Short mmCIF file of C-alpha atoms (C1' of nucleotides) in Angstrom, two decimals:
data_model
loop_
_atom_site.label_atom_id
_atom_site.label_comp_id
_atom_site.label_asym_id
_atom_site.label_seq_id
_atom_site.Cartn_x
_atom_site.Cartn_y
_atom_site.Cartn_z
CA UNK A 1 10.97 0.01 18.59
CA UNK A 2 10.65 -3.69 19.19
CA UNK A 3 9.08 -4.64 16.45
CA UNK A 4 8.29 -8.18 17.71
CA UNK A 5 5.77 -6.55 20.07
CA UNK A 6 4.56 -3.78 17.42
CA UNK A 7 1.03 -5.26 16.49
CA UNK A 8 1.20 -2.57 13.46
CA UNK A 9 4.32 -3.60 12.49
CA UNK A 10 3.69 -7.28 12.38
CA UNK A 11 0.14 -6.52 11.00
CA UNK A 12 2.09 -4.66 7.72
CA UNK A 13 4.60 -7.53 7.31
CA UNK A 14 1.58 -10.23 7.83
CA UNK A 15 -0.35 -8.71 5.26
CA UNK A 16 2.74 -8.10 3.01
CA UNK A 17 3.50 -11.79 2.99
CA UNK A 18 0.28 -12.69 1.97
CA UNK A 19 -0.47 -10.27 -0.59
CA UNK A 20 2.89 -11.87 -2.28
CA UNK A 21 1.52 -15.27 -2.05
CA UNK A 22 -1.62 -14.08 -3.72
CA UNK A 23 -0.02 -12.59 -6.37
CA UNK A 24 1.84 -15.80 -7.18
CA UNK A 25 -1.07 -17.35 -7.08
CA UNK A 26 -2.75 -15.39 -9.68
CA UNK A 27 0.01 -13.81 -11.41
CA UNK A 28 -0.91 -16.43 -14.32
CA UNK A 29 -4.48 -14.81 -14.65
CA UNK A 30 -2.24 -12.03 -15.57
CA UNK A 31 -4.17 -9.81 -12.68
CA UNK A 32 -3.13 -7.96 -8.89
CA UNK A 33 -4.55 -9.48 -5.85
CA UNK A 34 -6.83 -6.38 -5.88
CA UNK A 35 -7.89 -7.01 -8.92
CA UNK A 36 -8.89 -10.57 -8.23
CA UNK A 37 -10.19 -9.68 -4.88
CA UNK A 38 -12.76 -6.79 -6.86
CA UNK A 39 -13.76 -9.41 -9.65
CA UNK A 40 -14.49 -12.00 -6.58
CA UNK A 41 -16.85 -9.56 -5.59
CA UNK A 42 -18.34 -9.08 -9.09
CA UNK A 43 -18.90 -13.21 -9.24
CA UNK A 44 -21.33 -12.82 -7.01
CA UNK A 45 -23.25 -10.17 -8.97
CA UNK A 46 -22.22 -7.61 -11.15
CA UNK A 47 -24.45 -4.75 -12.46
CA UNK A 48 -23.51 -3.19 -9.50
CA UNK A 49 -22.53 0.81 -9.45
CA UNK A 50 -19.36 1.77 -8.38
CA UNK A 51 -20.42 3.04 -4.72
CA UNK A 52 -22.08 0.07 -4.14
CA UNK A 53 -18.61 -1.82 -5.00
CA UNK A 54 -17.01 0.57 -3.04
CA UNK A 55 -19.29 -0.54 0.29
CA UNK A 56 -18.49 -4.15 -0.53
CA UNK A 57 -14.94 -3.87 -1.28
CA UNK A 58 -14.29 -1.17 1.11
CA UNK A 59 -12.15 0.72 -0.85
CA UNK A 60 -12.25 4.94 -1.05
CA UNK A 61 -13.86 5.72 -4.26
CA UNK A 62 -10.70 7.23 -6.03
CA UNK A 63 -8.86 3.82 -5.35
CA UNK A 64 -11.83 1.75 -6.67
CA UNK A 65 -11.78 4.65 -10.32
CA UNK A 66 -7.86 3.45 -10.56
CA UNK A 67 -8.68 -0.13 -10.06
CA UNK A 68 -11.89 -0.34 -12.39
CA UNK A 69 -9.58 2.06 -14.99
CA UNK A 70 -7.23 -0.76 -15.12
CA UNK A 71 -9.82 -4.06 -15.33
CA UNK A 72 -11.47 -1.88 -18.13
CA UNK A 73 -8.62 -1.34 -20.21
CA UNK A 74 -7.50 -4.95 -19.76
CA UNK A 75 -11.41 -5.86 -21.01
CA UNK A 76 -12.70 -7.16 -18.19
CA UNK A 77 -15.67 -4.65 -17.31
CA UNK A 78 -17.23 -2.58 -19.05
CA UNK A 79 -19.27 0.88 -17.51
CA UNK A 80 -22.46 1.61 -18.29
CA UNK A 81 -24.82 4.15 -17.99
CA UNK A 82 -27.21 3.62 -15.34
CA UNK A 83 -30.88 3.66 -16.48
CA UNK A 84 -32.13 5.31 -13.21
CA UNK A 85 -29.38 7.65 -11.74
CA UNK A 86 -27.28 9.44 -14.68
CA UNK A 87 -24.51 9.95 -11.24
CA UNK A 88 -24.16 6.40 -11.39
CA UNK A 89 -22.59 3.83 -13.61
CA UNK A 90 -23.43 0.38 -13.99
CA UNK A 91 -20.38 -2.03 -13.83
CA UNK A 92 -20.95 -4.96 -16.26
CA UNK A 93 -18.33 -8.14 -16.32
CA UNK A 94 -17.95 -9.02 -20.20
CA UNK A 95 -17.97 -12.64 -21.23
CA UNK A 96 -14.51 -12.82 -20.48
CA UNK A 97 -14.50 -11.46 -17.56
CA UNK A 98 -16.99 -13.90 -15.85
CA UNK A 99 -14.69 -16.10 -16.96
CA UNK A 100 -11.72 -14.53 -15.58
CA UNK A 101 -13.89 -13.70 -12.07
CA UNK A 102 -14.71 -17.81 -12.17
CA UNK A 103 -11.22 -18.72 -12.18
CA UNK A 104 -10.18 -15.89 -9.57
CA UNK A 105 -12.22 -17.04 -6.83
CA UNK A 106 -10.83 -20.19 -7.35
CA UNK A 107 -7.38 -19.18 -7.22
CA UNK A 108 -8.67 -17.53 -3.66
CA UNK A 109 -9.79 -20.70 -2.46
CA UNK A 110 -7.29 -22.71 -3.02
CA UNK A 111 -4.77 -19.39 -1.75
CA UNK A 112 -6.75 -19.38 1.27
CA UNK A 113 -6.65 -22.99 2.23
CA UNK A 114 -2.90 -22.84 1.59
CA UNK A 115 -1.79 -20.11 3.32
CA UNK A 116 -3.84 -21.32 6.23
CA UNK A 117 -2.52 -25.12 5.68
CA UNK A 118 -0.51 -25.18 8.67
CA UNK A 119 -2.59 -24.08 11.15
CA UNK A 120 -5.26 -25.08 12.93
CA UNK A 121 -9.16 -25.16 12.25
CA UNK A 122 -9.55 -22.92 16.11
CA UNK A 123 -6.24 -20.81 15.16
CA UNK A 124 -8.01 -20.20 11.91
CA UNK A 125 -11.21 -18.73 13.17
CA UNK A 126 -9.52 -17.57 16.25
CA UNK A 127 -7.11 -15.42 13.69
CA UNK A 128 -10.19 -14.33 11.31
CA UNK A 129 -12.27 -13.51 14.62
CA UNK A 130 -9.61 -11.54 16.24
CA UNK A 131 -8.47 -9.52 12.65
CA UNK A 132 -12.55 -8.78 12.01
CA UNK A 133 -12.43 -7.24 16.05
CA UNK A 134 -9.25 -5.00 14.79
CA UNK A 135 -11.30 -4.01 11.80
CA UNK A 136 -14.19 -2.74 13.61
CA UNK A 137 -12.31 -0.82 15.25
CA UNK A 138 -11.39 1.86 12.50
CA UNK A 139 -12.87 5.47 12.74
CA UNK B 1 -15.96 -14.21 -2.97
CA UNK B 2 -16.82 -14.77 0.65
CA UNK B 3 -15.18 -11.81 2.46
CA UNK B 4 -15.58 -12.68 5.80
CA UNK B 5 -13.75 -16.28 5.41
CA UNK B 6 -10.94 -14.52 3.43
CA UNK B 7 -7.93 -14.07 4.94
CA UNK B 8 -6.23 -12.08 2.96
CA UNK B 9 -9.41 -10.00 2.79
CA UNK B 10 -9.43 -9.44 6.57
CA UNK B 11 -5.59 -9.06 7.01
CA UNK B 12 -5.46 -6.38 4.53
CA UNK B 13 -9.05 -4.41 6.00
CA UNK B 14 -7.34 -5.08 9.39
CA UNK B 15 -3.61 -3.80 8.38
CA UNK B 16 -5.47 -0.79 7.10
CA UNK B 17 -7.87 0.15 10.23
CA UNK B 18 -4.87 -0.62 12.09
CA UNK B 19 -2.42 1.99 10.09
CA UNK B 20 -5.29 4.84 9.85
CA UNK B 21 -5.90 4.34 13.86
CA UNK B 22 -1.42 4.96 13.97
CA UNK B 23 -1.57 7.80 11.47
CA UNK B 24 -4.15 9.96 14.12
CA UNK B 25 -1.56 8.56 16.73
CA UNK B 26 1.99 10.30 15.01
CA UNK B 27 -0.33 13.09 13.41
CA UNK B 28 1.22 15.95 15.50
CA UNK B 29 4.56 14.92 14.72
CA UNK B 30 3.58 15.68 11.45
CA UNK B 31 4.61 12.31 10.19
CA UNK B 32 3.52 9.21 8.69
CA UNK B 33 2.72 5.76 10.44
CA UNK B 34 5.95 4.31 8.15
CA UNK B 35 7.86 6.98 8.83
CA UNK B 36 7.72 6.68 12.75
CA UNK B 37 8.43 3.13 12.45
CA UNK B 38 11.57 3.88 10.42
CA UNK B 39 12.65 6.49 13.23
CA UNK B 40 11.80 4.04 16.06
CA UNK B 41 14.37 1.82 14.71
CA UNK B 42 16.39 4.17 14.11
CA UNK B 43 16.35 5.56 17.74
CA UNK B 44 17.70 2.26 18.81
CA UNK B 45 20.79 2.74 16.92
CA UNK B 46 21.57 5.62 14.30
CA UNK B 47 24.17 5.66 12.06
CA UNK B 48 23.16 2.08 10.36
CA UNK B 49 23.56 1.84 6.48
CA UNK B 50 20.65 1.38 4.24
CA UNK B 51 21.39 -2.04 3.90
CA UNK B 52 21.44 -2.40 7.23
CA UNK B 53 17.84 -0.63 7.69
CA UNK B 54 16.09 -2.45 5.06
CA UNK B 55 16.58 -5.63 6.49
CA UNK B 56 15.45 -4.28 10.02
CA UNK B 57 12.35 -2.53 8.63
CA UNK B 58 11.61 -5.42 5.92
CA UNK B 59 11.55 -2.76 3.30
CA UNK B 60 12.78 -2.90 -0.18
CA UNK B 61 15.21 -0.77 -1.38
CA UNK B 62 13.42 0.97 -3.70
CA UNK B 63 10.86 1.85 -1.33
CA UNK B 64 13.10 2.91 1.63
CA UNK B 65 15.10 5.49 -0.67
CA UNK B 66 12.21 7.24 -1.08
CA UNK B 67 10.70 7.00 2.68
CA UNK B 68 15.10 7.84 3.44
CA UNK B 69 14.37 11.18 0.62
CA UNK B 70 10.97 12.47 2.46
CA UNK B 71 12.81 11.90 6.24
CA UNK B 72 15.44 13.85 4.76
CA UNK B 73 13.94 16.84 2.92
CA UNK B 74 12.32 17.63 6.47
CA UNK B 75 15.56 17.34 8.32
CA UNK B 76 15.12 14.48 10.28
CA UNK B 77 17.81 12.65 9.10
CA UNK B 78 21.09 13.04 7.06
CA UNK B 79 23.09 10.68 4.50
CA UNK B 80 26.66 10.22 5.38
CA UNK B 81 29.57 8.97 3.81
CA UNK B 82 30.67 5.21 4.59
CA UNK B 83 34.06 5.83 6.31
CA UNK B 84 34.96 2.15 4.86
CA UNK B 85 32.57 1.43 1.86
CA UNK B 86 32.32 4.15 -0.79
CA UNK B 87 28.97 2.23 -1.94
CA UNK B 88 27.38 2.59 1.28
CA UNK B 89 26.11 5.54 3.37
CA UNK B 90 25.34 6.04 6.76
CA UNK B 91 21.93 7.31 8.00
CA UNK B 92 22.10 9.73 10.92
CA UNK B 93 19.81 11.40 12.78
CA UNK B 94 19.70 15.26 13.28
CA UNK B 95 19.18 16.72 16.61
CA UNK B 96 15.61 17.25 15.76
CA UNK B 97 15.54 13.80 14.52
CA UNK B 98 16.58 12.54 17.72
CA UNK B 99 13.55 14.14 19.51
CA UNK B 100 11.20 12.84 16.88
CA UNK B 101 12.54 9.73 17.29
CA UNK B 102 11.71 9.38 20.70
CA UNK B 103 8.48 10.83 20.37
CA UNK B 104 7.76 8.33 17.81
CA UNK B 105 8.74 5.37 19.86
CA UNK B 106 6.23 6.62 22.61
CA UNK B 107 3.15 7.52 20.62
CA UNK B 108 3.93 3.65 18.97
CA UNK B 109 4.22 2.59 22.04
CA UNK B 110 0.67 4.01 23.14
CA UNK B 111 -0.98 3.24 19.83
CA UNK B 112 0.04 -0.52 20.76
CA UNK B 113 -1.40 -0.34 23.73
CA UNK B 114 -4.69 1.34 23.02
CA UNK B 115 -5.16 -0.42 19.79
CA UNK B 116 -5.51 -3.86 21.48
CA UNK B 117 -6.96 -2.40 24.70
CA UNK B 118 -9.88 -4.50 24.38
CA UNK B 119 -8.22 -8.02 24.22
CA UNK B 120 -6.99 -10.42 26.65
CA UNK B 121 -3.28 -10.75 27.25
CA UNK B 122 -3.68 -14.42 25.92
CA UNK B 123 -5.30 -12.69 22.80
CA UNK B 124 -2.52 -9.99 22.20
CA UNK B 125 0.10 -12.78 22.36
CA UNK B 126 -1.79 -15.15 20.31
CA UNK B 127 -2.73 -12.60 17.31
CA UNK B 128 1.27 -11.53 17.64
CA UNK B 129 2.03 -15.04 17.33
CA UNK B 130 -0.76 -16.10 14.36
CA UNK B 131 0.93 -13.12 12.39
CA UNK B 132 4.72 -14.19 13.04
CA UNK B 133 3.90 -17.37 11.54
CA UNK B 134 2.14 -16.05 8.38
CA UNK B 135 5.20 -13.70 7.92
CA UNK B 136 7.31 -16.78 7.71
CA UNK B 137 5.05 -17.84 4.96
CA UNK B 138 6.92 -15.52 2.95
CA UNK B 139 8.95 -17.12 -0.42
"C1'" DT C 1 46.98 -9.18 -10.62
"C1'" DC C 2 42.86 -9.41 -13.28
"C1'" DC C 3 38.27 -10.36 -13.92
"C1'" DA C 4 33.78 -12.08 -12.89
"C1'" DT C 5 30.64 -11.99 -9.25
"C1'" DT C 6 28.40 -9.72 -5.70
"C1'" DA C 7 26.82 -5.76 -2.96
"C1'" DT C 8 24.97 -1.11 -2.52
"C1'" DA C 9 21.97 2.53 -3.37
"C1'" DC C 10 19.69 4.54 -6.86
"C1'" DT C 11 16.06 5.42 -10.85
"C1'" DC C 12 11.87 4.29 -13.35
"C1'" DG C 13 7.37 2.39 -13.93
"C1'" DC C 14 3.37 0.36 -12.04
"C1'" DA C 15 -0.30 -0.61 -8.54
"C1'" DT C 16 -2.58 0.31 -4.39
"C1'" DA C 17 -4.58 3.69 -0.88
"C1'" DC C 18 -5.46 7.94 1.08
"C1'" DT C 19 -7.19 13.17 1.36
"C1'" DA C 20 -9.04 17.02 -0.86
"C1'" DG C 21 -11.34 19.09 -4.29
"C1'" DT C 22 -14.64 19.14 -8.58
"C1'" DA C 23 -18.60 18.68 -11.79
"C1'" DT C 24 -22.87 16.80 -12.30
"C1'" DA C 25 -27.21 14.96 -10.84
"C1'" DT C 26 -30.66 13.86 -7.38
"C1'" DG C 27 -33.96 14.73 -3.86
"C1'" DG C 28 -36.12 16.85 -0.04
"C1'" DC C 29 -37.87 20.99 1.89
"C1'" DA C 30 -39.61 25.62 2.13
"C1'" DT D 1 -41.63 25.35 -8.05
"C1'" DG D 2 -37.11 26.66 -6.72
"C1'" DC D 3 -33.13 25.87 -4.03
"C1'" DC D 4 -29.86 23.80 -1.03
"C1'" DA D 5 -27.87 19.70 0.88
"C1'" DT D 6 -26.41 15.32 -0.51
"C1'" DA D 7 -24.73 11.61 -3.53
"C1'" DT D 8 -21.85 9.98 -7.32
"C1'" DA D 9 -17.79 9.36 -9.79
"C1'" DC D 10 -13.95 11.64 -11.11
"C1'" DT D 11 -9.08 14.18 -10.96
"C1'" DA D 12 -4.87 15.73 -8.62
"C1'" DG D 13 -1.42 15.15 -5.33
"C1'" DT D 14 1.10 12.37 -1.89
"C1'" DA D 15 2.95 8.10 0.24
"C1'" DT D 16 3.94 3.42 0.42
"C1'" DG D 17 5.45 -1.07 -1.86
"C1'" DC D 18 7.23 -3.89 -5.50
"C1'" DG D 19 10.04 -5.52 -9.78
"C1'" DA D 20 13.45 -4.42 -13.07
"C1'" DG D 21 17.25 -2.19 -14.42
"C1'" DT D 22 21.74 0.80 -13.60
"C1'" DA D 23 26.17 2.72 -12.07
"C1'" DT D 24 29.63 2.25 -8.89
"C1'" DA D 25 32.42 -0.17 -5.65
"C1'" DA D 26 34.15 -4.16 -3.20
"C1'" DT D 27 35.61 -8.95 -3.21
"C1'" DG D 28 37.04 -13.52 -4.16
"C1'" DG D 29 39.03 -16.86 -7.20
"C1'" DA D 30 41.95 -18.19 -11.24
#
DNA sequence: TCCATTATACTCGCATACTAGTATATGGCA
DNA sequence: TGCCATATACTAGTATGCGAGTATAATGGA
């Protein structure tokens, strides 16, 4: 194994390391990098169902029930019945939660433009553009 | 939240297309992507401490006892005593271990290469290096 | 030599992330 | 209209991955 070479090796520390720095990031929201990641999403619109969150995010449904389990008990969303589909539920940020999704994209930002700070604007796209090829590439 | 500018977005969707395209790879050894890597370092040298592994594989402790309790509950490896440290123990490989080991190291070896089929040499290099440096990032 | 510090591997608890399976509800088709 | 395939969200079980804490052993300095 020469783990230098190993692209899924390298891949799992890369993405290691910056799940860490995301967490310090936001570790005074009192929220995971998940977490912050899933109420980025909501920013942009909640009153979303949980499938449709699941397309966005993608994350497997039973990993999304865990992670909307835990941003419910903290207070952050709330579920609701959906008026149309009684399958669905509708996901509803509660006035502190818009808050709290606010100042988590935020704390992505700024994460994003300082884990990136030392490299270049081309080996920033040129990393983004060759990770989105590797992701396209799943079965 | 804008996903596709998100780097930790894309390094986590890519470090997960990347280990589901590695599990298909080391599914007929009836083993997990981690686990192969842990036996492809293993196969370089056996009879390394725990200690001695983490640090190679980058894992915690916590995390490689229990990886070190699954390898060796199917008899791929076995914990020794440390013939000088009575804190330590020695990890070595069974005789079936040995062959999985090897088989590991080639069906990594493959996955690498199929996995980044599509790119340029310039682009395998360059993603390899983009990722070393973000490891580096690492507090 | 004695003791405080360090090192080692472990346990526990938590948070992702997956597969497989389940109960319920919807919707299209005969 | 009735029924079967599909969609939705959930649970259970397994495997990483981490932080915190623990028991034991080794080590270095007073």
């Amino acid at each position: 194994m020469d783990s230098q070479a190993c692209i899924f090796f390298n891949l799992s520390k890369a993405n290691q390391a910056a799940l860490r720095f995301l967490a310090q990031k936001v570790a005074e929201l009192h929220i995971t990098p998940v977490q912050a990641m899933v109420l980025g999403f909501l920013h942009r619109g909640d009153r979303v169902t949980s499938s449709a969150l699941g397309k966005m995010t993608e994350l497997d449904s039973a990993t999304l029930t865990g992670i909307l389990d835990r941003l419910e008990t903290a207070g952050h969303i709330r579920r609701h019945m959906h008026p149309h589909d009684r399958r669905s539920i509708e996901i509803h940020l509660t006035p502190e939660g818009k808050e709290l999704a606010a100042l988590s994209v935020g704390a992505i930002d700024e994460a994003n433009r300082e884990f990136l700070a030392a490299f270049t604007p081309a080996d920033r796209s040129g990393l983004l553009e060759l990770l989105g090829k590797l992701r396209d590439k799943s079965p």
